[in-house]
């Protein structure tokens, strides 16, 4: 079943039921080496999914849960090994979206929920987009939109000496350092083990059918056919307003909230090229820029 969260739609299944998890990977056509996040109704339910709570995870959950944060902890044996792609760790998240929270509390089991999109495609923030990718492959979708953030949770490995941000999100490194000063981003040191800890980042992600090109400023010349080109950013001009699909966002929060749906709508309108103005890498912009780069196939 697909349900809205405050980040993107999740596709949920009982994390202790190996057959259900197998169907979930099939529905998304997801590579088996990319682990799933386990969702809980309340922080107090953590013993259902993790074998141990670490002081860093406890502090971060106290500060940011329920909300767009995933903490990686040692895995509980009852979680199917396919959920964690064979890793000894599990990602835990407690969403703040009221519908997600109600479903998870009602479920009473830990719920593995990857983003509810075909693997490799942009995540979904509207229920219609979930059906576009998964109709006929899933049991149900809640006909309500995701709310607010628009890009996936911050994933933080809390199993080591310092928390390591494996995937940036709305909970910024700066905010995490305000709670645990030693926290760092993956790749900040030469430790090769970061890659091993988050294998999912190796696969293509967030890519529309159209080619995505990142730009610093909106182009003003007419070198590209406007009927096959889309543009999104924080600044537009006369040329960008003539394109097949265009959007200028007033704030970084709006840009992040609408980015995936913009890519999908550009595809629906038949765009062949999507020009994406790079987000300023401050606040939510850091996570948005990460998604923009991946959409463009740059990382
Ligand atoms: O906001 C979100 O996190 C959304 C909503 C539905 O909650 N979910 C989501 O799931 O984005 P998914 O499957 O699209 O992304 C899961 C990410 C991947 O980058 C994966 O590698 C990482 O979390 N991850 C999951 N378990 C992990 C683990 N044990 N160790 C390291 N990384 C893990
Ligand atoms: Mg995903």
CSV table of C-alpha atoms and ligand atoms in Angstrom, one decimal:
chain,number,residue,atom,x,y,z
A,1,UNK,CA,0.0,0.0,0.0
A,2,UNK,CA,1.3,3.5,-0.9
A,3,UNK,CA,0.8,6.3,1.6
A,4,UNK,CA,1.8,10.0,1.8
A,5,UNK,CA,4.5,11.2,4.2
A,6,UNK,CA,5.9,14.6,4.9
A,7,UNK,CA,8.7,13.9,2.4
A,8,UNK,CA,7.5,11.6,-0.5
A,9,UNK,CA,5.1,8.7,-0.9
A,10,UNK,CA,6.2,5.4,0.6
A,11,UNK,CA,5.2,1.9,-0.6
A,12,UNK,CA,4.7,-0.1,2.6
A,13,UNK,CA,5.0,-3.7,3.5
A,14,UNK,CA,5.5,-5.7,6.8
A,15,UNK,CA,9.2,-5.6,7.4
A,16,UNK,CA,9.1,-9.0,9.2
A,17,UNK,CA,7.3,-10.8,6.3
A,18,UNK,CA,9.9,-11.9,3.7
A,19,UNK,CA,7.2,-12.7,1.0
A,20,UNK,CA,5.7,-9.3,1.3
A,21,UNK,CA,9.1,-7.7,1.0
A,22,UNK,CA,9.9,-9.7,-2.1
A,23,UNK,CA,6.6,-8.4,-3.7
A,24,UNK,CA,7.6,-4.9,-2.8
A,25,UNK,CA,11.0,-5.1,-4.6
A,26,UNK,CA,9.2,-6.6,-7.6
A,27,UNK,CA,6.5,-3.8,-7.8
A,28,UNK,CA,9.3,-1.2,-7.9
A,29,UNK,CA,11.7,-3.2,-10.0
A,30,UNK,CA,14.2,-2.3,-7.3
A,31,UNK,CA,17.7,-3.8,-7.2
A,32,UNK,CA,18.0,-6.2,-4.3
A,33,UNK,CA,21.2,-4.6,-3.0
A,34,UNK,CA,19.5,-1.3,-2.1
A,35,UNK,CA,18.2,-1.5,1.5
A,36,UNK,CA,14.7,-0.2,2.6
A,37,UNK,CA,13.9,2.2,5.4
A,38,UNK,CA,11.7,0.7,8.2
A,39,UNK,CA,8.9,3.1,9.4
A,40,UNK,CA,7.4,3.2,12.9
A,41,UNK,CA,4.4,4.9,14.4
A,42,UNK,CA,6.3,6.2,17.4
A,43,UNK,CA,9.9,6.4,18.5
A,44,UNK,CA,9.1,4.2,21.5
A,45,UNK,CA,8.5,1.3,19.0
A,46,UNK,CA,12.2,1.2,18.1
A,47,UNK,CA,12.8,-2.2,19.7
A,48,UNK,CA,10.6,-3.7,17.0
A,49,UNK,CA,13.3,-3.0,14.4
A,50,UNK,CA,16.6,-2.2,16.0
A,51,UNK,CA,18.7,-4.5,18.3
A,52,UNK,CA,20.2,-1.5,20.1
A,53,UNK,CA,19.7,2.3,20.5
A,54,UNK,CA,22.9,4.3,20.4
A,55,UNK,CA,23.3,7.6,22.3
A,56,UNK,CA,23.7,9.6,19.0
A,57,UNK,CA,20.5,8.1,17.5
A,58,UNK,CA,18.6,8.8,20.7
A,59,UNK,CA,19.7,12.4,20.7
A,60,UNK,CA,18.9,12.9,17.0
A,61,UNK,CA,15.5,11.2,17.4
A,62,UNK,CA,14.7,13.4,20.4
A,63,UNK,CA,15.5,16.5,18.4
A,64,UNK,CA,14.0,15.6,15.0
A,65,UNK,CA,11.4,12.8,15.2
A,66,UNK,CA,8.7,12.5,14.2
A,67,UNK,CA,10.0,14.1,11.0
A,68,UNK,CA,12.2,13.7,7.9
A,69,UNK,CA,15.1,11.9,9.6
A,70,UNK,CA,16.3,8.2,9.2
A,71,UNK,CA,18.8,6.8,11.7
A,72,UNK,CA,20.8,3.7,10.9
A,73,UNK,CA,21.2,1.3,13.9
A,74,UNK,CA,22.0,-2.3,14.4
A,75,UNK,CA,19.2,-4.5,13.0
A,76,UNK,CA,16.8,-6.6,15.0
A,77,UNK,CA,16.8,-10.2,14.0
A,78,UNK,CA,13.0,-10.2,13.2
A,79,UNK,CA,13.5,-7.7,10.3
A,80,UNK,CA,13.7,-9.7,7.0
A,81,UNK,CA,17.3,-9.8,5.7
A,82,UNK,CA,16.0,-8.6,2.3
A,83,UNK,CA,14.8,-5.4,3.9
A,84,UNK,CA,18.4,-4.4,4.8
A,85,UNK,CA,20.0,-6.0,1.7
A,86,UNK,CA,21.9,-8.4,4.0
A,87,UNK,CA,23.4,-5.5,6.0
A,88,UNK,CA,23.7,-5.9,9.8
A,89,UNK,CA,22.1,-2.4,10.2
A,90,UNK,CA,18.6,-1.0,9.6
A,91,UNK,CA,17.4,2.5,8.7
A,92,UNK,CA,14.5,3.7,11.1
A,93,UNK,CA,12.2,6.6,10.5
A,94,UNK,CA,9.1,7.9,12.3
A,95,UNK,CA,7.2,10.1,9.8
A,96,UNK,CA,5.3,13.2,11.1
A,97,UNK,CA,2.5,13.1,8.3
A,98,UNK,CA,-0.7,12.4,10.2
A,99,UNK,CA,-1.9,9.8,7.7
A,100,UNK,CA,1.4,8.0,7.7
A,101,UNK,CA,1.5,8.1,11.5
A,102,UNK,CA,-2.0,6.7,11.8
A,103,UNK,CA,-1.4,3.9,9.3
A,104,UNK,CA,1.9,2.9,11.1
A,105,UNK,CA,0.3,2.9,14.5
A,106,UNK,CA,-2.6,0.8,13.2
A,107,UNK,CA,-0.3,-1.6,11.5
A,108,UNK,CA,1.4,-2.5,14.8
A,109,UNK,CA,4.4,-4.0,12.8
A,110,UNK,CA,7.6,-2.3,11.5
A,111,UNK,CA,6.8,-1.2,7.9
A,112,UNK,CA,9.5,-1.2,5.3
A,113,UNK,CA,8.7,1.6,2.8
A,114,UNK,CA,10.9,2.7,0.0
A,115,UNK,CA,9.7,5.7,-2.0
A,116,UNK,CA,6.6,4.7,-4.1
A,117,UNK,CA,8.0,5.1,-7.6
A,118,UNK,CA,9.5,2.9,-10.2
A,119,UNK,CA,13.2,2.4,-9.3
A,120,UNK,CA,15.3,5.1,-10.9
A,121,UNK,CA,12.4,7.5,-11.5
A,122,UNK,CA,11.7,10.8,-9.6
A,123,UNK,CA,10.0,10.1,-6.3
A,124,UNK,CA,6.3,10.9,-6.0
A,125,UNK,CA,4.7,13.8,-4.0
A,126,UNK,CA,1.2,13.3,-5.5
A,127,UNK,CA,-0.9,10.2,-5.5
A,128,UNK,CA,-1.6,10.5,-9.3
A,129,UNK,CA,2.1,10.1,-9.8
A,130,UNK,CA,2.2,7.0,-7.7
A,131,UNK,CA,-0.4,5.4,-10.0
A,132,UNK,CA,1.5,6.6,-13.1
A,133,UNK,CA,4.4,4.4,-12.0
A,134,UNK,CA,2.7,1.6,-10.1
A,135,UNK,CA,-0.9,1.2,-11.1
A,136,UNK,CA,-1.7,-2.6,-11.4
A,137,UNK,CA,1.5,-3.4,-9.4
A,138,UNK,CA,0.3,-2.4,-5.9
A,139,UNK,CA,-2.8,-3.0,-3.8
A,140,UNK,CA,-3.8,0.6,-2.9
A,141,UNK,CA,-2.7,4.2,-2.7
A,142,UNK,CA,-4.0,6.9,-0.3
A,143,UNK,CA,-5.6,9.6,-2.4
A,144,UNK,CA,-4.0,12.5,-0.5
A,145,UNK,CA,-0.8,14.4,-1.4
A,146,UNK,CA,2.5,14.2,0.4
A,147,UNK,CA,3.0,17.3,2.5
A,148,UNK,CA,5.7,19.8,2.6
A,149,UNK,CA,9.3,18.7,2.3
A,150,UNK,CA,9.2,17.1,-1.1
A,151,UNK,CA,12.5,15.3,-1.0
A,152,UNK,CA,13.5,12.2,1.0
A,153,UNK,CA,14.6,12.0,4.6
A,154,UNK,CA,18.1,12.7,5.8
A,155,UNK,CA,19.8,9.3,6.4
A,156,UNK,CA,22.3,9.3,9.3
A,157,UNK,CA,24.5,6.4,10.2
A,158,UNK,CA,24.5,6.3,14.0
A,159,UNK,CA,26.4,3.0,14.5
A,160,UNK,CA,29.9,4.6,14.6
A,161,UNK,CA,31.8,7.0,16.8
A,162,UNK,CA,30.3,10.0,15.1
A,163,UNK,CA,27.0,10.3,13.1
A,164,UNK,CA,27.6,10.2,9.4
A,165,UNK,CA,25.1,11.8,7.0
A,166,UNK,CA,24.7,9.2,4.1
A,167,UNK,CA,21.9,11.1,2.3
A,168,UNK,CA,21.3,14.8,2.8
A,169,UNK,CA,17.7,15.9,3.5
A,170,UNK,CA,15.6,18.6,5.2
A,171,UNK,CA,17.4,17.9,8.5
A,172,UNK,CA,20.6,19.6,7.6
A,173,UNK,CA,24.2,18.7,8.7
A,174,UNK,CA,24.3,22.0,10.5
A,175,UNK,CA,21.1,21.1,12.5
A,176,UNK,CA,22.6,17.7,13.3
A,177,UNK,CA,25.8,19.3,14.4
A,178,UNK,CA,23.9,21.5,16.8
A,179,UNK,CA,22.9,18.2,18.6
A,180,UNK,CA,26.0,16.2,18.0
A,181,UNK,CA,28.9,18.5,17.2
A,182,UNK,CA,31.2,15.8,15.7
A,183,UNK,CA,28.7,14.7,13.0
A,184,UNK,CA,30.0,14.7,9.4
A,185,UNK,CA,28.9,14.1,5.8
A,186,UNK,CA,29.8,10.9,4.0
A,187,UNK,CA,32.8,11.4,1.8
A,188,UNK,CA,34.3,14.1,4.1
A,189,UNK,CA,37.1,11.7,5.0
A,190,UNK,CA,38.8,9.2,2.8
A,191,UNK,CA,37.0,6.3,4.6
A,192,UNK,CA,35.9,3.9,1.8
A,193,UNK,CA,33.5,2.2,4.2
A,194,UNK,CA,30.9,5.0,3.7
A,195,UNK,CA,30.1,3.6,0.2
A,196,UNK,CA,29.6,0.1,1.7
A,197,UNK,CA,27.2,1.4,4.3
A,198,UNK,CA,24.8,3.0,1.8
A,199,UNK,CA,24.9,0.9,-1.3
A,200,UNK,CA,21.7,2.5,-2.7
A,201,UNK,CA,23.6,5.6,-3.8
A,202,UNK,CA,25.3,3.6,-6.5
A,203,UNK,CA,22.1,3.2,-8.6
A,204,UNK,CA,20.6,5.8,-10.9
A,205,UNK,CA,18.0,7.9,-9.1
A,206,UNK,CA,15.4,10.6,-9.7
A,207,UNK,CA,15.7,10.5,-13.5
A,208,UNK,CA,12.9,11.6,-15.8
A,209,UNK,CA,12.8,10.3,-19.4
A,210,UNK,CA,13.9,13.8,-20.7
A,211,UNK,CA,17.6,14.7,-20.4
A,212,UNK,CA,18.4,16.9,-17.5
A,213,UNK,CA,21.0,19.7,-17.7
A,214,UNK,CA,22.0,21.8,-14.7
A,215,UNK,CA,22.5,25.6,-15.3
A,216,UNK,CA,23.5,28.5,-13.1
A,217,UNK,CA,21.3,31.1,-14.8
A,218,UNK,CA,18.2,30.7,-17.0
A,219,UNK,CA,19.4,30.8,-20.6
A,220,UNK,CA,18.1,33.8,-22.6
A,221,UNK,CA,18.9,32.7,-26.2
A,222,UNK,CA,16.7,30.6,-28.4
A,223,UNK,CA,19.2,27.9,-29.3
A,224,UNK,CA,17.0,25.1,-28.1
A,225,UNK,CA,13.5,24.4,-29.5
A,226,UNK,CA,11.1,25.8,-26.9
A,227,UNK,CA,8.4,23.2,-27.7
A,228,UNK,CA,10.8,20.4,-26.6
A,229,UNK,CA,12.4,22.2,-23.6
A,230,UNK,CA,11.4,22.8,-19.9
A,231,UNK,CA,13.0,25.0,-17.3
A,232,UNK,CA,12.7,25.3,-13.5
A,233,UNK,CA,14.6,27.5,-11.1
A,234,UNK,CA,14.3,30.5,-8.8
A,235,UNK,CA,14.7,33.1,-11.6
A,236,UNK,CA,13.0,33.0,-15.0
A,237,UNK,CA,13.0,35.3,-18.1
A,238,UNK,CA,11.0,35.9,-21.3
A,239,UNK,CA,12.5,32.9,-23.1
A,240,UNK,CA,11.9,30.5,-20.2
A,241,UNK,CA,8.3,31.6,-20.0
A,242,UNK,CA,7.9,30.5,-23.7
A,243,UNK,CA,8.8,26.9,-23.0
A,244,UNK,CA,6.6,23.8,-23.0
A,245,UNK,CA,6.8,23.7,-19.2
A,246,UNK,CA,8.3,26.2,-16.9
A,247,UNK,CA,8.3,27.0,-13.2
A,248,UNK,CA,10.0,29.7,-11.0
A,249,UNK,CA,9.9,29.0,-7.3
A,250,UNK,CA,9.7,31.8,-4.8
A,251,UNK,CA,11.6,30.0,-2.0
A,252,UNK,CA,14.1,27.1,-1.6
A,253,UNK,CA,11.4,25.2,0.3
A,254,UNK,CA,8.9,25.6,-2.6
A,255,UNK,CA,11.6,24.5,-5.1
A,256,UNK,CA,12.3,21.3,-3.1
A,257,UNK,CA,8.6,20.6,-2.5
A,258,UNK,CA,7.8,20.8,-6.2
A,259,UNK,CA,11.0,19.6,-7.9
A,260,UNK,CA,10.1,15.9,-8.5
A,261,UNK,CA,6.6,16.8,-9.7
A,262,UNK,CA,8.1,19.4,-12.1
A,263,UNK,CA,10.3,16.7,-13.7
A,264,UNK,CA,7.3,14.3,-14.1
A,265,UNK,CA,5.1,17.1,-15.6
A,266,UNK,CA,7.9,18.0,-18.1
A,267,UNK,CA,7.9,14.3,-19.2
A,268,UNK,CA,4.1,14.3,-19.5
A,269,UNK,CA,4.2,17.3,-21.8
A,270,UNK,CA,6.8,15.6,-24.0
A,271,UNK,CA,9.9,17.6,-23.1
A,272,UNK,CA,13.2,16.2,-24.4
A,273,UNK,CA,15.4,18.5,-22.4
A,274,UNK,CA,14.9,19.9,-18.9
A,275,UNK,CA,17.1,22.8,-17.8
A,276,UNK,CA,17.4,22.9,-14.0
A,277,UNK,CA,18.8,25.9,-12.2
A,278,UNK,CA,21.2,24.7,-9.5
A,279,UNK,CA,19.9,25.2,-6.0
A,280,UNK,CA,22.0,27.3,-3.6
A,281,UNK,CA,23.6,24.7,-1.3
A,282,UNK,CA,22.3,26.2,1.9
A,283,UNK,CA,19.6,24.7,4.2
A,284,UNK,CA,17.3,22.4,2.2
A,285,UNK,CA,19.2,23.6,-0.9
A,286,UNK,CA,22.0,21.2,-0.2
A,287,UNK,CA,19.7,18.2,-0.4
A,288,UNK,CA,17.9,19.6,-3.4
A,289,UNK,CA,21.2,20.1,-5.2
A,290,UNK,CA,22.1,16.5,-4.5
A,291,UNK,CA,18.9,15.3,-6.1
A,292,UNK,CA,19.4,17.7,-9.0
A,293,UNK,CA,22.8,16.2,-9.7
A,294,UNK,CA,21.5,12.7,-9.6
A,295,UNK,CA,18.6,13.6,-11.9
A,296,UNK,CA,21.2,14.8,-14.3
A,297,UNK,CA,23.1,11.6,-13.9
A,298,UNK,CA,26.1,13.3,-12.3
A,299,UNK,CA,26.5,11.1,-9.2
B,1,LIG,O1,11.8,10.2,3.1
B,1,LIG,C1,12.1,9.0,2.9
B,1,LIG,O2,13.1,8.5,3.5
B,1,LIG,C2,11.2,8.1,2.0
B,1,LIG,C3,9.8,8.0,2.7
B,1,LIG,C4,8.9,7.1,2.0
B,1,LIG,O3,10.0,7.7,4.1
B,1,LIG,N1,11.8,6.8,1.8
B,1,LIG,C5,12.8,6.6,1.0
B,1,LIG,O4,13.2,5.3,0.8
B,1,LIG,O5,13.4,7.5,0.5
B,1,LIG,P1,14.2,4.8,-0.4
B,1,LIG,O6,14.1,3.3,-0.3
B,1,LIG,O7,13.8,5.5,-1.6
B,1,LIG,O8,15.6,5.2,0.1
B,1,LIG,C6,16.2,4.6,1.2
B,1,LIG,C7,17.6,5.1,1.4
B,1,LIG,C8,18.6,4.5,0.3
B,1,LIG,O9,19.5,5.5,0.0
B,1,LIG,C9,19.3,3.4,1.1
B,1,LIG,O10,20.5,3.1,0.6
B,1,LIG,C10,19.3,4.0,2.5
B,1,LIG,O11,18.1,4.7,2.6
B,1,LIG,N2,19.4,3.0,3.6
B,1,LIG,C11,18.4,2.2,4.0
B,1,LIG,N3,18.8,1.3,4.9
B,1,LIG,C12,20.1,1.5,5.1
B,1,LIG,C13,21.1,1.0,5.9
B,1,LIG,N4,20.9,-0.1,6.7
B,1,LIG,N5,22.4,1.5,5.8
B,1,LIG,C14,22.6,2.5,5.0
B,1,LIG,N6,21.7,3.1,4.2
B,1,LIG,C15,20.5,2.6,4.2
B,2,LIG,MG1,13.8,6.1,-3.5
